[in-house]
Amino acid sequence: MHARVRDGDPEAFRELFDAHARLIHGYAARWTGDRALAEDVVSVTFLEAWRLRDRVRDEGVDLRPWLMGIAVNVLRNTTRARRRYESALSRLPTGGSEPDFSDEVVGRMADAERVAAARRALERLRPGDREVFMLCVWSELSHAEAAVALGIREGTVRTRLFRARSRLRRFADEEMDRERAVRPGQLHSDRLQRAVRSSEGTSG
């Protein structure tokens, strides 16, 4: 596969897309909180992969770390992408009847609030710690794969992940407490805290 990608084999890139597009989309959606923007990130990631295909080396058993490294770099530049996206939306015509999604919105509201609290906690981490946490915990890359994706040492990945877990426990508690203060009596999930704790068993 490495040689085929490096040679620009279209079928190899289709296989690469089928194997990893969903992983990249999930990572980008969690990072941005915007599924439409996440789709753009997937597209840009594979365009960049095509452009950088001659840099693929015959190391590792698959190309997931290489692709995720490209996705991380794309996401570091999402501010401009988000502005362009919002500008495009603002130019769309309005008017006409819209279907009533109120029941669906109410059903998803609690989940949306939990995700928002989790994202706020993540945003309080150092960028490098956040990247490592998301790669190793949410995208399930090994320590070695995350090191390749980020271009850092495996020991640095372990250090950042340990620090991220420790801080996320505190930040998640603070964010959930803030939510409870705003909406007294409402129950909130500790999904992020469970993710942090369950990830402690992840092997490198």
XYZ file of C-alpha atoms in Angstrom:
204
model
C 0.000 0.000 0.000
C 2.791 2.446 0.858
C 4.396 2.114 -2.564
C 1.049 2.343 -4.358
C 0.130 5.547 -2.530
C 3.549 7.000 -3.189
C 3.132 6.195 -6.891
C -0.242 7.951 -7.007
C -2.350 4.844 -7.595
C -6.000 6.095 -7.599
C -7.310 2.731 -6.392
C -4.925 2.842 -3.440
C -6.281 6.249 -2.471
C -9.854 4.958 -2.737
C -8.937 2.122 -0.388
C -7.262 4.617 1.945
C -10.358 6.805 1.944
C -12.705 3.882 2.608
C -10.525 2.694 5.481
C -9.911 5.988 7.276
C -12.371 8.720 6.214
C -14.768 7.928 9.048
C -11.965 8.048 11.620
C -10.804 11.461 10.376
C -14.367 12.785 10.250
C -15.041 11.714 13.831
C -11.814 13.299 15.010
C -12.560 16.556 13.169
C -16.175 16.665 14.355
C -15.087 16.342 17.979
C -12.402 18.978 17.493
C -14.626 21.560 15.771
C -18.096 20.672 17.026
C -19.243 21.150 13.434
C -20.034 18.099 11.295
C -20.196 20.089 8.060
C -16.788 21.592 8.716
C -15.523 18.117 9.613
C -16.503 16.934 6.137
C -14.417 19.764 4.692
C -11.502 18.669 6.867
C -11.764 15.130 5.499
C -11.688 16.435 1.932
C -8.732 18.717 2.570
C -6.865 15.959 4.411
C -7.049 13.603 1.445
C -6.170 16.365 -1.007
C -3.106 17.079 1.114
C -2.342 13.362 1.277
C -2.351 13.261 -2.520
C -0.109 16.315 -2.700
C 2.315 14.873 -0.138
C 2.211 11.268 -1.370
C 5.892 11.244 -2.334
C 6.768 11.670 1.357
C 5.269 8.324 2.346
C 7.921 6.060 3.820
C 7.889 2.264 4.020
C 7.552 2.297 7.808
C 4.740 0.906 9.913
C 2.012 -1.523 8.955
C -0.535 1.047 7.769
C -0.859 4.706 6.827
C -3.253 5.756 9.584
C -0.640 7.721 11.605
C 0.512 9.550 8.464
C -3.063 10.499 7.547
C -3.929 11.587 11.080
C -0.822 13.753 11.155
C -2.089 15.531 8.042
C -5.548 15.890 9.603
C -4.057 17.462 12.729
C -2.227 20.025 10.613
C -5.395 20.789 8.651
C -7.325 21.256 11.886
C -4.716 23.654 13.212
C -5.783 25.950 10.387
C -9.549 25.580 10.798
C -10.098 29.164 11.935
C -9.863 30.443 8.374
C -11.905 27.496 7.114
C -14.641 28.193 9.667
C -14.777 31.850 8.656
C -15.162 30.912 4.997
C -17.854 28.387 5.890
C -19.832 30.881 7.977
C -19.443 33.540 5.280
C -20.851 31.134 2.701
C -23.806 30.331 4.953
C -24.547 34.023 5.437
C -24.902 34.430 1.676
C -27.510 31.687 1.333
C -31.070 32.939 0.636
C -33.549 32.640 3.486
C -37.299 32.250 3.496
C -39.778 29.517 2.811
C -41.279 27.068 5.253
C -38.993 24.951 7.349
C -39.928 21.547 8.825
C -40.530 21.449 12.556
C -37.659 19.584 14.207
C -38.615 20.629 17.746
C -39.142 17.083 19.061
C -35.807 15.930 17.665
C -34.059 18.990 19.073
C -35.481 18.408 22.528
C -34.440 14.769 22.378
C -30.861 15.652 21.548
C -30.496 18.677 23.819
C -28.964 16.810 26.762
C -26.407 15.111 24.545
C -25.524 18.444 22.947
C -24.965 19.990 26.374
C -22.705 17.136 27.458
C -20.682 17.410 24.263
C -20.420 21.175 24.724
C -19.157 20.731 28.286
C -16.633 18.143 27.138
C -15.377 20.432 24.377
C -15.004 23.335 26.799
C -12.917 21.143 29.084
C -10.752 20.022 26.163
C -10.268 23.596 24.984
C -8.712 24.435 28.338
C -5.884 21.973 27.710
C -2.634 22.953 26.082
C -2.939 22.362 22.306
C -0.304 19.618 22.320
C -1.962 17.810 25.225
C -5.357 18.071 23.547
C -4.035 16.613 20.299
C -2.468 13.652 22.083
C -5.604 12.969 24.116
C -7.863 13.048 21.079
C -5.561 10.840 19.009
C -4.932 8.227 21.712
C -8.323 8.179 23.454
C -10.973 9.200 20.949
C -9.245 8.025 17.763
C -7.618 5.015 19.490
C -4.137 5.460 18.068
C -1.363 3.763 20.000
C 1.311 5.887 21.643
C 3.687 4.978 18.833
C 1.157 5.904 16.132
C 0.364 9.230 17.796
C 4.083 9.967 17.957
C 4.341 9.412 14.199
C 1.233 11.516 13.523
C 2.533 14.462 15.539
C 6.214 14.093 14.717
C 7.243 13.804 18.370
C 8.826 11.128 20.563
C 6.737 8.359 22.049
C 7.876 9.378 25.510
C 6.501 12.865 24.863
C 3.155 11.336 23.892
C 3.031 9.427 27.184
C 3.891 12.550 29.185
C 1.300 14.692 27.433
C -1.381 12.022 27.747
C -0.767 11.623 31.477
C -0.949 15.399 31.935
C -4.075 15.674 29.781
C -5.901 12.973 31.768
C -5.035 14.599 35.088
C -6.164 18.042 34.009
C -9.257 16.844 32.194
C -10.603 15.225 35.353
C -10.474 18.593 37.093
C -11.666 20.625 34.115
C -14.551 18.240 33.398
C -15.742 18.465 37.009
C -15.612 22.257 36.833
C -17.522 22.384 33.558
C -20.213 20.015 34.808
C -20.546 22.047 38.012
C -20.948 25.159 35.874
C -23.677 23.441 33.858
C -25.497 22.383 37.015
C -25.324 25.935 38.341
C -26.898 27.224 35.146
C -29.535 24.473 35.027
C -30.222 23.449 38.657
C -31.515 19.947 39.147
C -30.564 18.737 35.681
C -28.539 15.524 35.529
C -25.420 15.408 33.414
C -23.378 12.503 32.153
C -19.794 12.005 33.151
C -18.962 10.610 29.684
C -15.733 12.564 29.346
C -14.553 11.528 32.794
C -15.278 7.886 31.985
C -13.365 8.254 28.736
C -10.401 9.659 30.628
C -10.430 6.893 33.212
C -11.108 4.031 30.801
C -8.293 5.227 28.551
C -5.768 4.616 31.324
C -5.749 0.996 30.277
C -4.899 1.837 26.650
C -1.667 0.179 25.627
C 1.055 2.114 23.825
